[in-house]
Amino acid sequence: MKFGHFDDVKKEYVISSPKTPYPWINYLGTQAFFSLISNTAGGYSFYKDARLRRITRYRYNNVPIDMGGRYFYINDNGTIWNPGWSPVKTELDEYECRHGMGYTVIRGKKNGLSAEATFFVPQDFDGEVQQLVLTNESSEAKEFALFSFAEWCLWDAQDDSNNFQRNFSTGRVEVKGSVIYHKTEYRDRRNHYAFYSVNDEIDGYDTDRDSFIGLYNGFDKPQAVEAGKANDSFADGWAPIASHYKKISLAPGESKTLVFVLGYVEMPVDQKFEADGKTINKVKAEEMIAKFATPEKFAEGLAELKAYWDKLLGILNVDTPDDKVNRMVNIWNQYQCMVTFNLSRSASYFESGIGRGMGFRDSNQDILGFVHQIPDRAKERVIDIASTQFPDGGCYHQYQPLTKKGNSDIGGDFSDDPLWLILSVSAYIKETGDWSILDEMVPYDNDVSAAKPMLDHLDVSFYHIVNNLGPHGLPLAMRADWNDCINLSCYSDTPGESFQTYTNPKFEAEGGYSKVAESVMVATLFTYAGPNYVEILKHLGKDEEAAKAQAEIDKMKKNIMESAWDGDWFLRAYDANGDKMGSKECEEGQIFIEPQGFAIMSEIGKDQGCDMKTLAAIDERLNTKYGLVLNNPAFTKYYIQYGEISTYPGGYKENAGIFTHNNAWIICAAAYAGQGDQAFKYYSEIAPAFTEETSDIHKTEPYVYGQMIGGKDAGSDIGRTGDNFGQGKNSWLTGTAAWNMVAISQYILGIMADFDGLKIDPSIPSSWDGFKAKRQYRGATYEIDIKNPDHICKGVKSMTLDGVPVEGCVVPAAADGGVHKVEVILG
Ligand code: BGC
Ligand code: NOJ
């Protein structure tokens, strides 16, 4: 069952019912000011950091769900409604929500009155602008009351749950004309304030929540709206909100357009106030308001945003026989990559924006899907991340976006972290050809005096693995590897102890983690990422160092074959007792997804057919119609020695959930191994556009990936499998976005930036006759035409560049600003 449809021409998803199976959201803003907006206008805004600069309030995980947003209320002679249906939930005569590239349009109609609200965050603007068009489509004159609503939260958002006794008594506002200013703590230590304006005269306002809503009412029944009149209340001390009130009369056919700005302003300390020393200096806010003072200016800003997105999405554009692939690659997957790049895992409808900063591994992986869009921003990000690294190659697991400093609460010793830096730096060079990034001076632990060239960071990353091997010559597992929930050292039997940061006294003397537990996943990630480091050294003429690094990779491959090949697939780990994890010998959790893809792509044991055996085992044991489960069989008991993983009921999250992030590694691996049909099967099981038809089962947005889908074992613990199988969770902020972008564009469609040029080596469904693609790369545009006359999956028979045959399958970068034709024949 569907709840809308894709409008590919406008690059929008059009939602036709407000009662989607879950709030279906969009992100506004790509630079510093961000808003989350659901299909019923729920959500919130923040500047850079959703904890320290949260602007409006949101109530997470609440009943009913999705409480708090920017709401317009209409009281039309006693009929009270919102254009987005919620929170009043009066049945509408018409409803539609269009989520587009950085904007959302919500239109509702009731009793002949139509209200269309458009929301976006303009480029280079610290605010959300909103346009409300009210049209009397009836044959009678109409007189009604309009109320806007936003609830302020411009303080440490964490205080909302643990120190609200303070927030209850700090509220301060100012009202000037039609602008409501929020200035809590501004007199004291904050040099920033927020405001909410409308470009017309108003008939009243409210700034005090209790006066507007009423102490015993909800957002669904604000007492001011019910009374049809504002109170002109002042939130002195108490909970501050911003609500404009306006009486509107419309003749039949007449429209009224209002433009609202919800903005954020930072002021130099010496200019914070007017001459009286206490009134806010509003100059900057007034400039922002003036920028969008008319519907014409609003339209210009929106057109500029659309042009920006058209340009970004023009860098890679494909025309395949499958519309769903086209809309994922050309529109939605790239769009989601921008969002994950900006926000890492911090602020979504599943992440509070309070608990997590930017993840070291997460942000590095985000680069892989984003780097072609704005390489300069990718570069800046890679440098920010690397600046938090320790001199020995270890990493802070997270850093704060506002301060860009490593987060010591979480600390380090996640065994996979350093390797992702090698991949992100390589991806940047492959995209741009800009080798100078290796010479950039990058601090260690944010200490500028300890800065070394980026290449040094790659050295220590690589050798951090080599220098931390266990008894089988495999990398130590440490606190966790990519799988946060396999904690072979941090296991505990006491509720409340964090599996990632807890130090088990058993391993205290060894430095905090077991020197026996080893991760096969990190071993295979090392053999996958490591060759990039070797290539870089060779390019720099450092042949001796390259040979030394290559020898380490070869040794690791040998160790894997000797100690981590289980006969039909690769083991997952050795635990702290030296026992195998992810082996046929285990009672549960016999096969895990994580090490397999990287092992196949590293060609480990390929000469003995390990790649095909592993792919067959994956297909048999892990595949389902909704994607590949993480492990099988699911754990049904608590295995203390594994840490967090078996605390999840079987079928969810890391315990045999369908973790879409690492599905992509298998898609890449199957494509790499020439199994284009198998790769595409897995791709289409999870790609959002393909889940649209089953939105009632999948539940989360059909235009973006979620982190997890209930696996085939969901419900097994209580003997009710099937209920939650296929149900998506944790949409939007996940490494799935970047990795599936890599999987479809670089491995299946096979258009991959490489150190020496653009590599074209597709591994497609054999049924395809071919496809076309357009790729801007290092200053030139390539129009690529792939033909598949023999209906194979993989194999480039011949390639021409502007009609001239090319050896191999790499197009050297022309860098001439021109347009070039590439023809590829598979066979
Ligand atoms: C989640 C991660 C989280 C970790 C820590 C995992 O299940 O996937 O998002 O960081 O748990 O508990
Ligand atoms: C989500 C985390 O953000 C990511 O870093 C991790 O790899 C996965 N969960 C798997 O545990």
mmCIF file of C-alpha atoms and ligand atoms in Angstrom, residues 345 356 361-362 397 482-485 654 659 661 707, ligand 2:
data_model
loop_
_atom_site.group_PDB
_atom_site.id
_atom_site.type_symbol
_atom_site.label_atom_id
_atom_site.label_comp_id
_atom_site.label_asym_id
_atom_site.label_seq_id
_atom_site.Cartn_x
_atom_site.Cartn_y
_atom_site.Cartn_z
ATOM 1 C CA ARG A 345 23.915 10.624 13.261
ATOM 2 C CA ARG A 356 25.749 12.154 19.863
ATOM 3 C CA ARG A 361 33.731 6.257 11.433
ATOM 4 C CA ASP A 362 30.318 7.588 10.501
ATOM 5 C CA HIS A 397 35.001 7.902 18.470
ATOM 6 C CA TRP A 482 31.999 -1.337 13.167
ATOM 7 C CA ASN A 483 29.379 -3.235 15.100
ATOM 8 C CA ASP A 484 28.919 -1.124 18.227
ATOM 9 C CA CYS A 485 27.190 -4.036 19.850
ATOM 10 C CA GLU A 654 22.482 -5.802 15.379
ATOM 11 C CA PHE A 659 21.079 -3.689 8.888
ATOM 12 C CA HIS A 661 24.308 -0.314 5.937
ATOM 13 C CA GLN A 707 19.288 2.058 9.418
HETATM 14 C C1 NOJ B 2 25.165 2.934 14.127
HETATM 15 C C2 NOJ B 2 26.430 3.685 14.320
HETATM 16 O O1 NOJ B 2 26.260 5.043 14.007
HETATM 17 C C3 NOJ B 2 27.511 3.108 13.464
HETATM 18 O O2 NOJ B 2 28.712 3.763 13.754
HETATM 19 C C4 NOJ B 2 27.638 1.647 13.692
HETATM 20 O O3 NOJ B 2 28.629 1.149 12.860
HETATM 21 C C5 NOJ B 2 26.339 0.925 13.486
HETATM 22 N N1 NOJ B 2 25.342 1.529 14.302
HETATM 23 C C6 NOJ B 2 26.425 -0.554 13.786
HETATM 24 O O4 NOJ B 2 26.520 -0.834 15.131
#
